[in-house]
Amino acid sequence: MKFYKTIHILTICLCLLALTACTEHQQKEMDLTGEWSFKIDSLDVGIQDNWFNTTLNDVVKLPGSMAENGKGNDITVNTNWTGNMWNDSLWYKDPKMKKYRQKGNVKIPFWLQPVKDYKGAAWYQKTVIIPEDWNNQNINLHLERVHWESTVWVDNKKVGMQNTLATSHDYSLTDVLNPGKHTISIRVDNRIKDIDVGKDAHSISDNTQSNWNGIIGNIKLTAAPRTAIGNVKLYPNVSDKTVKIVIQIENISKENKTGQLVLQAKEKSIDDVSIQSIKKDIKINNEEIVLEYPMGNNPKLWDEFNPNLYEMQISLESDAGVDTKRIDFGMRNFKADGTIFKINERPVYLRGTLECAIFPKTGYPPTDVDSWKRIFKIIKAHGLNHMRFHSWCPPEAAFIAADEMGIYIQAEASAWLANLGDGNPVDKWLYKESEAIINKYGNHPSFAMMTYGNEPSGKHHKAYLTDYVNHFKNFDDRRLYTSGAGYPYLDNMDYYNHRGPRIQGWNENLKSIINAKAPQTEFDWSKFIDKTPMPYVSHEMGQWCVYPNFKEMFKYTGVLKPKNFEIFKESLEANGMSELADRFLMASGKLQTLCYKADIEAALRTKGMAGFQLLDLHDFPGQGTALVGVLDAFWDEKGYVSPEEFKQFSGNTVPLARLQKRTFKNTDTLSTSIEIAHFGKVELKNITPKWTLTESDGSLFSEGKLNTTDIPIGNGIKLGTVQQSLKTITKPQKLTLHVYVSDFKNSWDIWVYPEENPVIKNKADYKVTSKLDVKTLSYLNNGGTVLLNITKGDIKPEYGGNIGVGFSSIFWNTSWTKEQKPHTLGILCNPEHPALVNFPTEYHSNWQWWDAMSHSNAIIFDKMPELNPIVRVIDDWFKNRKIALIFEAKVGKGKLLFSGIDLHTNLEERIEAKQLLYSLENYITSDAFSPKTIIEIDQLKKLVKY
């Protein structure tokens, strides 16, 4: 019994000791989140009126923004936005937008609309009680992320001002916080003042996260010994199996002292294996302390497949006490090798997307790790391994999540400038911002690449960036540096981030590869890679649009509202097509996916290319509303392509086919070379690639095997050739070529048309013409049957002649690009319609429609009788016009099949047009051709120019 009583007493003592230790630990950190007193300083009088000496009369909750707390101004026509308008400024004078400029109904179409807006100074104030045991301690005020200039007072003493955008604002309060009661006042100003990073920089722009005012993340006071560990940099050396450790010691007393450093690394894993610790007696002065730490005989390396992490614990013992830091790091060597990247000597291909600070619920980025893990899990599910942070740098939680999930990050120093290097204050500030980013996040192995920001320009920007790159390569060589995302090319860069390798570029309109070159999959970007002596990463590839998903609007429950979607939806309803919204989304989404597949595969076909950065896997809600994602702004799927389907052409291992064309005659032989881009964990050994050709119903047409081989890591790796006669095909049909390599597969649709179609009977019973002339009108009026296929350019501008029709989806959007072509989002049709029986199709655009879309005018039928077109064209969401490509009608006593597609020019060279013409002719001779809609001859004549 006495034994159990002793055990009970010991247990109580241990609990008390543990509680005492926890209490002592808690006292060294004071959480300041929660309610803060608050006051808006719209007249900017708070400093001169000594607001730090007064009690503020309002209350907000931190972390958070003013908008989240319902503070600020309502949105009006006079709201002062942070963001360039380009063509969006038309909203202010467009008569069609007048109703959205009225008080109580202000709706902007160019980005998500905040519930409140405020640019200026605002004051946050909190009373704290400093405990006695913090006396003679180094006290720090930590504000994880402030947007964006902060000035701090303790009681009536000004402590200082900080204005970094990407890192925490930390203030030493040692000299002003003695034990007892104190008032901390923080003035936050989110105006662009002397430091101008660019109104469109995603670090501050209303285009994406919004130019919010507030403080987010950790907000706390901490107490540490007066002699403590400052900034620590860990430099892994994979080849030597060591880590160089550079430590700064913060010695407030300024006296030379002695101390002892104790260092120990351990694996961050289930096993939690520790490496032998080392101790070092040191003299504490103002110099950095440099140590080398051996990582053992076989340290685990970090990469996308094995994101092995270590924690380095560093303790400093001195007469001031014990201070300890724990720092995560990874053993990795990310480098440029010729034109490619290597991680730990293995080739790596960057398959990336952008994060542009798009967070509709909060208007600012999350500071918790789980939110970032969700995002990185999603991009990995789509086959990607890389994320570029466009003109901003994320909070540390993003780096922690990327470390754990094996994501390579390109961070940027918060700017997008047109006058870089002109001597403005921002030029010096960017050095400070970049150094702060590196000092704060530089130990994270995921932090692999860095640049000043996006698309620089100006008379002196090249000279400025040359110096910038040199400086930071010398400052910290743990990552690779480039000039700017997009350009310019500089000899001293580690890699080139440029827009060249894209199938549609800015202002290419209908002269781009995808819209001007007949469909094929043979081309690559060797013309860029062969003349660039460093890794080349494609900048902002894609930008393919999709129709708005109005079903996502209910998700906007936070501070940013989809007023732009409301405008687009109301426009669709006003034009009588609201029931088509979901079909527009799905059909345009299939085309969007096809465009991304073409872009990505061209990059993967390019031997020696280093990677690509998509714009974007998810929607960009600003700059006119750029719906460029297969995912919405919340990283959720839209329903037309799954992650598994997308990954087939964007993953680490992708079979590829070089097809000379996508449409064939049955007298042709399909001949295509098969290759692979393989950037997996290991080489593939003893692999026998297989292929199949399947019909539309999934049945097998033919199959075969290629030679058994070993597949190294890299791309441009030849696997063999598929050759297949098509002579047994007697009817027009789609075939799909599938290639299987181990567990990886990819596929490509092709179309086969008969060299000779069955003869159409009763050809004398109808007329095929390219002109709506007097004879044709008379023939119709008297009961004739007409197939009219116009020549491109025949339609009047007001009826569709000014619509730029191309094969691809819209690039970025028609608003911000000022009507760059194409203006449409593909077709929508009923594939079972009898007019299309001999022209196999899905409900959406696919490659067999390329010729038709390249030789056509769209026809606006807003002012005509209600039509249900056989083939409809999906308009952009700003206009939502009713547009037909092929429609039928009763005209006079006759019947008309009207094709906006030219089906008469060079038909022998256009097998798709020839086949479509045959299908339409078959239709008008059938009993199924019985138009119901009546169009008067005068209405019909208004469509054409002649």
mmCIF file of C-alpha atoms in Angstrom, residues 438-737:
data_model
loop_
_atom_site.group_PDB
_atom_site.id
_atom_site.type_symbol
_atom_site.label_atom_id
_atom_site.label_comp_id
_atom_site.label_asym_id
_atom_site.label_seq_id
_atom_site.Cartn_x
_atom_site.Cartn_y
_atom_site.Cartn_z
ATOM 1 C CA ILE A 438 15.536 34.362 -48.507
ATOM 2 C CA ASN A 439 16.397 34.864 -44.843
ATOM 3 C CA LYS A 440 12.894 33.816 -43.804
ATOM 4 C CA TYR A 441 12.182 30.909 -46.157
ATOM 5 C CA GLY A 442 15.582 29.988 -47.568
ATOM 6 C CA ASN A 443 16.057 26.791 -45.548
ATOM 7 C CA HIS A 444 13.036 25.146 -47.134
ATOM 8 C CA PRO A 445 14.133 22.601 -49.766
ATOM 9 C CA SER A 446 11.025 23.348 -51.829
ATOM 10 C CA PHE A 447 12.266 26.925 -52.385
ATOM 11 C CA ALA A 448 14.111 26.048 -55.595
ATOM 12 C CA MET A 449 13.797 29.143 -57.803
ATOM 13 C CA MET A 450 13.445 32.901 -57.474
ATOM 14 C CA THR A 451 13.067 36.105 -59.447
ATOM 15 C CA TYR A 452 12.329 39.754 -58.731
ATOM 16 C CA GLY A 453 8.746 39.371 -60.102
ATOM 17 C CA ASN A 454 6.791 39.444 -63.368
ATOM 18 C CA GLU A 455 7.455 40.794 -66.888
ATOM 19 C CA PRO A 456 9.748 43.756 -66.208
ATOM 20 C CA SER A 457 10.363 46.636 -68.591
ATOM 21 C CA GLY A 458 11.910 50.106 -68.655
ATOM 22 C CA LYS A 459 14.999 51.751 -70.101
ATOM 23 C CA HIS A 460 17.306 50.331 -67.450
ATOM 24 C CA HIS A 461 15.640 47.081 -66.442
ATOM 25 C CA LYS A 462 18.253 44.796 -68.020
ATOM 26 C CA ALA A 463 21.160 46.470 -66.247
ATOM 27 C CA TYR A 464 19.240 46.483 -62.971
ATOM 28 C CA LEU A 465 18.351 42.785 -63.254
ATOM 29 C CA THR A 466 21.889 41.803 -64.244
ATOM 30 C CA ASP A 467 23.094 43.291 -60.965
ATOM 31 C CA TYR A 468 20.132 41.795 -59.105
ATOM 32 C CA VAL A 469 20.870 38.259 -60.324
ATOM 33 C CA ASN A 470 24.583 38.582 -59.555
ATOM 34 C CA HIS A 471 23.845 39.890 -56.078
ATOM 35 C CA PHE A 472 21.517 37.083 -55.095
ATOM 36 C CA LYS A 473 23.594 34.308 -56.618
ATOM 37 C CA ASN A 474 26.351 35.515 -54.292
ATOM 38 C CA PHE A 475 23.997 36.216 -51.396
ATOM 39 C CA ASP A 476 22.522 32.703 -51.261
ATOM 40 C CA ASP A 477 23.257 29.930 -53.761
ATOM 41 C CA ARG A 478 20.722 27.381 -52.494
ATOM 42 C CA ARG A 479 18.341 28.086 -55.368
ATOM 43 C CA LEU A 480 18.406 29.204 -59.002
ATOM 44 C CA TYR A 481 17.758 32.781 -60.106
ATOM 45 C CA THR A 482 16.403 34.346 -63.258
ATOM 46 C CA SER A 483 15.864 37.935 -64.396
ATOM 47 C CA GLY A 484 12.097 38.180 -64.406
ATOM 48 C CA ALA A 485 9.222 35.824 -65.040
ATOM 49 C CA GLY A 486 8.731 36.223 -68.786
ATOM 50 C CA TYR A 487 11.891 38.135 -69.730
ATOM 51 C CA PRO A 488 14.526 39.503 -70.322
ATOM 52 C CA TYR A 489 17.313 37.140 -71.382
ATOM 53 C CA LEU A 490 20.563 37.770 -69.480
ATOM 54 C CA ASP A 491 23.798 35.817 -69.738
ATOM 55 C CA ASN A 492 24.215 35.536 -65.976
ATOM 56 C CA MET A 493 20.858 33.883 -65.247
ATOM 57 C CA ASP A 494 20.586 30.299 -64.050
ATOM 58 C CA TYR A 495 17.536 29.641 -66.225
ATOM 59 C CA TYR A 496 15.308 31.382 -68.753
ATOM 60 C CA ASN A 497 11.609 31.850 -68.043
ATOM 61 C CA HIS A 498 10.063 32.917 -71.353
ATOM 62 C CA ARG A 499 6.816 32.800 -73.312
ATOM 63 C CA GLY A 500 8.174 31.439 -76.598
ATOM 64 C CA PRO A 501 6.975 27.823 -76.353
ATOM 65 C CA ARG A 502 3.215 28.349 -76.579
ATOM 66 C CA ILE A 503 0.732 27.387 -79.292
ATOM 67 C CA GLN A 504 -1.037 30.728 -78.816
ATOM 68 C CA GLY A 505 0.748 33.873 -77.753
ATOM 69 C CA TRP A 506 -0.257 37.415 -76.925
ATOM 70 C CA ASN A 507 -1.677 39.185 -79.994
ATOM 71 C CA GLU A 508 -1.107 36.218 -82.323
ATOM 72 C CA ASN A 509 -4.862 36.100 -82.914
ATOM 73 C CA LEU A 510 -5.694 33.604 -85.684
ATOM 74 C CA LYS A 511 -2.067 33.369 -86.843
ATOM 75 C CA SER A 512 -1.060 31.175 -83.927
ATOM 76 C CA ILE A 513 0.028 27.569 -84.342
ATOM 77 C CA ILE A 514 -3.243 26.124 -83.102
ATOM 78 C CA ASN A 515 -5.373 28.364 -85.298
ATOM 79 C CA ALA A 516 -3.230 28.688 -88.429
ATOM 80 C CA LYS A 517 -1.597 25.240 -88.725
ATOM 81 C CA ALA A 518 -3.574 22.118 -89.590
ATOM 82 C CA PRO A 519 -3.847 19.695 -86.667
ATOM 83 C CA GLN A 520 -0.773 17.529 -86.069
ATOM 84 C CA THR A 521 1.421 16.500 -83.168
ATOM 85 C CA GLU A 522 4.868 16.524 -84.763
ATOM 86 C CA PHE A 523 6.159 19.990 -83.910
ATOM 87 C CA ASP A 524 8.143 20.852 -80.811
ATOM 88 C CA TRP A 525 10.058 23.828 -79.438
ATOM 89 C CA SER A 526 13.610 22.842 -80.370
ATOM 90 C CA LYS A 527 13.997 26.174 -82.224
ATOM 91 C CA PHE A 528 13.961 27.879 -78.806
ATOM 92 C CA ILE A 529 15.874 25.283 -76.821
ATOM 93 C CA ASP A 530 18.694 24.795 -79.328
ATOM 94 C CA LYS A 531 19.712 28.456 -79.153
ATOM 95 C CA THR A 532 19.366 28.879 -75.378
ATOM 96 C CA PRO A 533 22.389 27.671 -73.362
ATOM 97 C CA MET A 534 20.495 27.287 -70.096
ATOM 98 C CA PRO A 535 17.290 25.635 -68.882
ATOM 99 C CA TYR A 536 14.227 27.088 -70.636
ATOM 100 C CA VAL A 537 10.900 27.128 -68.768
ATOM 101 C CA SER A 538 7.835 28.160 -70.743
ATOM 102 C CA HIS A 539 6.196 31.241 -69.230
ATOM 103 C CA GLU A 540 2.410 31.349 -68.700
ATOM 104 C CA MET A 541 1.612 28.611 -71.186
ATOM 105 C CA GLY A 542 -2.037 28.027 -71.984
ATOM 106 C CA GLN A 543 -4.434 30.780 -70.924
ATOM 107 C CA TRP A 544 -7.311 28.829 -72.509
ATOM 108 C CA CYS A 545 -10.762 29.992 -71.487
ATOM 109 C CA VAL A 546 -13.950 28.197 -70.643
ATOM 110 C CA TYR A 547 -17.509 29.444 -70.227
ATOM 111 C CA PRO A 548 -18.417 30.548 -66.648
ATOM 112 C CA ASN A 549 -19.612 27.910 -64.240
ATOM 113 C CA PHE A 550 -22.590 29.661 -62.683
ATOM 114 C CA LYS A 551 -23.134 26.701 -60.352
ATOM 115 C CA GLU A 552 -20.045 27.726 -58.369
ATOM 116 C CA MET A 553 -21.475 31.106 -57.365
ATOM 117 C CA PHE A 554 -22.848 29.817 -54.047
ATOM 118 C CA LYS A 555 -19.265 29.176 -52.862
ATOM 119 C CA TYR A 556 -18.441 32.878 -52.580
ATOM 120 C CA THR A 557 -19.425 33.196 -48.946
ATOM 121 C CA GLY A 558 -16.541 35.439 -47.892
ATOM 122 C CA VAL A 559 -15.327 38.941 -48.628
ATOM 123 C CA LEU A 560 -15.112 38.638 -52.432
ATOM 124 C CA LYS A 561 -18.346 38.280 -54.365
ATOM 125 C CA PRO A 562 -18.875 37.088 -57.963
ATOM 126 C CA LYS A 563 -20.650 40.207 -59.188
ATOM 127 C CA ASN A 564 -18.874 39.610 -62.499
ATOM 128 C CA PHE A 565 -20.598 36.209 -62.755
ATOM 129 C CA GLU A 566 -23.906 37.869 -61.906
ATOM 130 C CA ILE A 567 -23.472 40.249 -64.857
ATOM 131 C CA PHE A 568 -22.612 37.413 -67.230
ATOM 132 C CA LYS A 569 -25.513 35.284 -65.995
ATOM 133 C CA GLU A 570 -27.989 38.139 -66.345
ATOM 134 C CA SER A 571 -26.742 38.746 -69.886
ATOM 135 C CA LEU A 572 -27.265 35.085 -70.780
ATOM 136 C CA GLU A 573 -30.772 35.189 -69.305
ATOM 137 C CA ALA A 574 -31.607 38.415 -71.149
ATOM 138 C CA ASN A 575 -30.639 36.723 -74.406
ATOM 139 C CA GLY A 576 -32.880 33.748 -73.661
ATOM 140 C CA MET A 577 -30.183 31.099 -73.265
ATOM 141 C CA SER A 578 -30.004 30.447 -69.528
ATOM 142 C CA GLU A 579 -30.944 26.803 -70.070
ATOM 143 C CA LEU A 580 -27.766 26.381 -72.151
ATOM 144 C CA ALA A 581 -25.339 27.533 -69.417
ATOM 145 C CA ASP A 582 -24.292 24.066 -68.303
ATOM 146 C CA ARG A 583 -23.936 22.824 -71.875
ATOM 147 C CA PHE A 584 -21.819 25.861 -72.765
ATOM 148 C CA LEU A 585 -19.602 25.072 -69.792
ATOM 149 C CA MET A 586 -19.161 21.411 -70.659
ATOM 150 C CA ALA A 587 -18.631 21.902 -74.398
ATOM 151 C CA SER A 588 -16.172 24.766 -73.989
ATOM 152 C CA GLY A 589 -14.463 22.834 -71.200
ATOM 153 C CA LYS A 590 -13.788 19.906 -73.497
ATOM 154 C CA LEU A 591 -12.214 22.293 -76.009
ATOM 155 C CA GLN A 592 -10.206 24.009 -73.275
ATOM 156 C CA THR A 593 -8.830 20.643 -72.140
ATOM 157 C CA LEU A 594 -7.921 19.732 -75.697
ATOM 158 C CA CYS A 595 -5.994 23.013 -76.034
ATOM 159 C CA TYR A 596 -4.086 22.425 -72.781
ATOM 160 C CA LYS A 597 -3.251 18.891 -73.909
ATOM 161 C CA ALA A 598 -1.839 20.222 -77.179
ATOM 162 C CA ASP A 599 0.228 22.853 -75.361
ATOM 163 C CA ILE A 600 1.614 20.475 -72.754
ATOM 164 C CA GLU A 601 2.434 17.661 -75.168
ATOM 165 C CA ALA A 602 4.373 20.010 -77.444
ATOM 166 C CA ALA A 603 6.492 20.982 -74.427
ATOM 167 C CA LEU A 604 7.008 17.374 -73.380
ATOM 168 C CA ARG A 605 8.025 16.441 -76.950
ATOM 169 C CA THR A 606 10.855 18.998 -76.830
ATOM 170 C CA LYS A 607 14.087 17.268 -75.939
ATOM 171 C CA GLY A 608 16.197 19.325 -73.564
ATOM 172 C CA MET A 609 13.363 21.603 -72.468
ATOM 173 C CA ALA A 610 13.343 22.249 -68.719
ATOM 174 C CA GLY A 611 9.644 22.700 -68.015
ATOM 175 C CA PHE A 612 6.475 24.742 -68.308
ATOM 176 C CA GLN A 613 4.326 26.956 -66.113
ATOM 177 C CA LEU A 614 0.624 26.896 -66.956
ATOM 178 C CA LEU A 615 -1.611 29.902 -66.699
ATOM 179 C CA ASP A 616 -3.471 28.251 -65.116
ATOM 180 C CA LEU A 617 -4.789 25.025 -63.639
ATOM 181 C CA HIS A 618 -7.442 27.108 -61.856
ATOM 182 C CA ASP A 619 -9.372 30.235 -62.788
ATOM 183 C CA PHE A 620 -7.941 33.733 -62.590
ATOM 184 C CA PRO A 621 -10.792 36.000 -61.444
ATOM 185 C CA GLY A 622 -9.244 39.344 -62.426
ATOM 186 C CA GLN A 623 -7.908 41.244 -65.437
ATOM 187 C CA GLY A 624 -11.332 41.241 -67.025
ATOM 188 C CA THR A 625 -12.196 37.787 -65.623
ATOM 189 C CA ALA A 626 -9.932 35.134 -67.110
ATOM 190 C CA LEU A 627 -11.626 31.751 -66.755
ATOM 191 C CA VAL A 628 -8.527 29.812 -67.771
ATOM 192 C CA GLY A 629 -8.731 26.914 -65.338
ATOM 193 C CA VAL A 630 -10.004 23.388 -65.603
ATOM 194 C CA LEU A 631 -10.565 24.033 -61.879
ATOM 195 C CA ASP A 632 -12.459 26.953 -60.399
ATOM 196 C CA ALA A 633 -11.007 29.666 -58.168
ATOM 197 C CA PHE A 634 -11.436 27.334 -55.171
ATOM 198 C CA TRP A 635 -9.347 24.577 -56.836
ATOM 199 C CA ASP A 636 -12.495 22.466 -57.302
ATOM 200 C CA GLU A 637 -13.305 20.441 -60.426
ATOM 201 C CA LYS A 638 -15.816 21.757 -62.935
ATOM 202 C CA GLY A 639 -16.940 18.379 -64.228
ATOM 203 C CA TYR A 640 -15.521 18.036 -67.727
ATOM 204 C CA VAL A 641 -12.062 16.588 -67.024
ATOM 205 C CA SER A 642 -10.895 14.523 -64.075
ATOM 206 C CA PRO A 643 -7.447 14.753 -62.481
ATOM 207 C CA GLU A 644 -6.700 11.266 -63.767
ATOM 208 C CA GLU A 645 -7.539 12.255 -67.337
ATOM 209 C CA PHE A 646 -5.475 15.431 -67.126
ATOM 210 C CA LYS A 647 -2.516 13.586 -65.606
ATOM 211 C CA GLN A 648 -2.312 11.264 -68.593
ATOM 212 C CA PHE A 649 -0.797 14.090 -70.644
ATOM 213 C CA SER A 650 0.832 16.129 -67.853
ATOM 214 C CA GLY A 651 2.337 13.608 -65.444
ATOM 215 C CA ASN A 652 5.899 12.540 -64.778
ATOM 216 C CA THR A 653 5.653 9.807 -67.427
ATOM 217 C CA VAL A 654 3.732 10.567 -70.635
ATOM 218 C CA PRO A 655 3.641 8.471 -73.821
ATOM 219 C CA LEU A 656 3.628 10.704 -76.912
ATOM 220 C CA ALA A 657 2.734 10.229 -80.573
ATOM 221 C CA ARG A 658 3.963 12.315 -83.489
ATOM 222 C CA LEU A 659 1.031 12.420 -85.905
ATOM 223 C CA GLN A 660 1.415 14.199 -89.244
ATOM 224 C CA LYS A 661 -2.332 14.825 -89.322
ATOM 225 C CA ARG A 662 -5.552 14.025 -87.457
ATOM 226 C CA THR A 663 -7.850 13.198 -90.396
ATOM 227 C CA PHE A 664 -7.266 10.410 -92.914
ATOM 228 C CA LYS A 665 -8.788 8.800 -95.958
ATOM 229 C CA ASN A 666 -9.443 5.097 -95.822
ATOM 230 C CA THR A 667 -6.827 4.701 -98.541
ATOM 231 C CA ASP A 668 -4.169 6.030 -96.138
ATOM 232 C CA THR A 669 -1.963 4.127 -93.761
ATOM 233 C CA LEU A 670 -1.728 5.509 -90.259
ATOM 234 C CA SER A 671 1.972 5.894 -89.535
ATOM 235 C CA THR A 672 3.152 7.564 -86.365
ATOM 236 C CA SER A 673 6.294 7.455 -84.281
ATOM 237 C CA ILE A 674 5.830 6.796 -80.569
ATOM 238 C CA GLU A 675 8.082 8.278 -77.912
ATOM 239 C CA ILE A 676 7.968 9.026 -74.229
ATOM 240 C CA ALA A 677 8.773 11.747 -71.740
ATOM 241 C CA HIS A 678 9.790 9.929 -68.569
ATOM 242 C CA PHE A 679 10.752 11.900 -65.492
ATOM 243 C CA GLY A 680 9.802 9.346 -62.893
ATOM 244 C CA LYS A 681 11.652 8.198 -59.833
ATOM 245 C CA VAL A 682 13.697 5.504 -61.585
ATOM 246 C CA GLU A 683 14.406 4.182 -65.053
ATOM 247 C CA LEU A 684 11.828 1.761 -66.450
ATOM 248 C CA LYS A 685 13.329 -1.651 -67.156
ATOM 249 C CA ASN A 686 12.277 -4.333 -69.643
ATOM 250 C CA ILE A 687 9.174 -2.476 -70.822
ATOM 251 C CA THR A 688 7.046 -3.574 -73.772
ATOM 252 C CA PRO A 689 4.921 -0.646 -74.961
ATOM 253 C CA LYS A 690 1.514 -1.535 -76.371
ATOM 254 C CA TRP A 691 -0.944 0.306 -78.572
ATOM 255 C CA THR A 692 -4.556 -0.046 -79.614
ATOM 256 C CA LEU A 693 -6.903 1.632 -82.040
ATOM 257 C CA THR A 694 -10.457 1.661 -80.739
ATOM 258 C CA GLU A 695 -13.729 2.712 -82.327
ATOM 259 C CA SER A 696 -16.170 5.219 -80.841
ATOM 260 C CA ASP A 697 -18.090 2.498 -79.013
ATOM 261 C CA GLY A 698 -14.885 1.245 -77.399
ATOM 262 C CA SER A 699 -14.562 -1.850 -79.560
ATOM 263 C CA LEU A 700 -11.094 -2.842 -80.704
ATOM 264 C CA PHE A 701 -10.102 -1.982 -84.273
ATOM 265 C CA SER A 702 -6.469 -3.109 -84.069
ATOM 266 C CA GLU A 703 -3.619 -3.500 -81.612
ATOM 267 C CA GLY A 704 0.092 -4.139 -81.446
ATOM 268 C CA LYS A 705 3.288 -4.103 -79.428
ATOM 269 C CA LEU A 706 6.534 -2.207 -79.754
ATOM 270 C CA ASN A 707 9.963 -3.608 -79.010
ATOM 271 C CA THR A 708 10.843 -4.352 -75.404
ATOM 272 C CA THR A 709 13.254 -1.762 -74.080
ATOM 273 C CA ASP A 710 14.671 0.044 -71.068
ATOM 274 C CA ILE A 711 13.489 3.642 -70.667
ATOM 275 C CA PRO A 712 15.935 6.111 -69.087
ATOM 276 C CA ILE A 713 14.939 9.338 -67.385
ATOM 277 C CA GLY A 714 14.459 12.095 -69.959
ATOM 278 C CA ASN A 715 12.350 12.908 -72.993
ATOM 279 C CA GLY A 716 12.584 12.543 -76.753
ATOM 280 C CA ILE A 717 13.000 8.805 -76.131
ATOM 281 C CA LYS A 718 11.927 6.817 -79.210
ATOM 282 C CA LEU A 719 9.845 3.705 -78.613
ATOM 283 C CA GLY A 720 8.953 2.674 -82.158
ATOM 284 C CA THR A 721 6.407 3.225 -84.903
ATOM 285 C CA VAL A 722 2.732 2.333 -85.294
ATOM 286 C CA GLN A 723 1.633 1.509 -88.807
ATOM 287 C CA GLN A 724 -1.910 0.509 -89.571
ATOM 288 C CA SER A 725 -3.809 0.290 -92.840
ATOM 289 C CA LEU A 726 -7.227 1.955 -92.762
ATOM 290 C CA LYS A 727 -8.606 0.334 -95.904
ATOM 291 C CA THR A 728 -11.162 -1.821 -94.068
ATOM 292 C CA ILE A 729 -13.011 1.303 -92.936
ATOM 293 C CA THR A 730 -15.971 1.932 -95.217
ATOM 294 C CA LYS A 731 -17.905 4.508 -93.193
ATOM 295 C CA PRO A 732 -16.709 7.760 -91.661
ATOM 296 C CA GLN A 733 -15.680 7.242 -88.089
ATOM 297 C CA LYS A 734 -13.497 8.373 -85.234
ATOM 298 C CA LEU A 735 -10.726 6.110 -83.992
ATOM 299 C CA THR A 736 -8.679 6.606 -80.851
ATOM 300 C CA LEU A 737 -5.018 5.660 -80.670
#
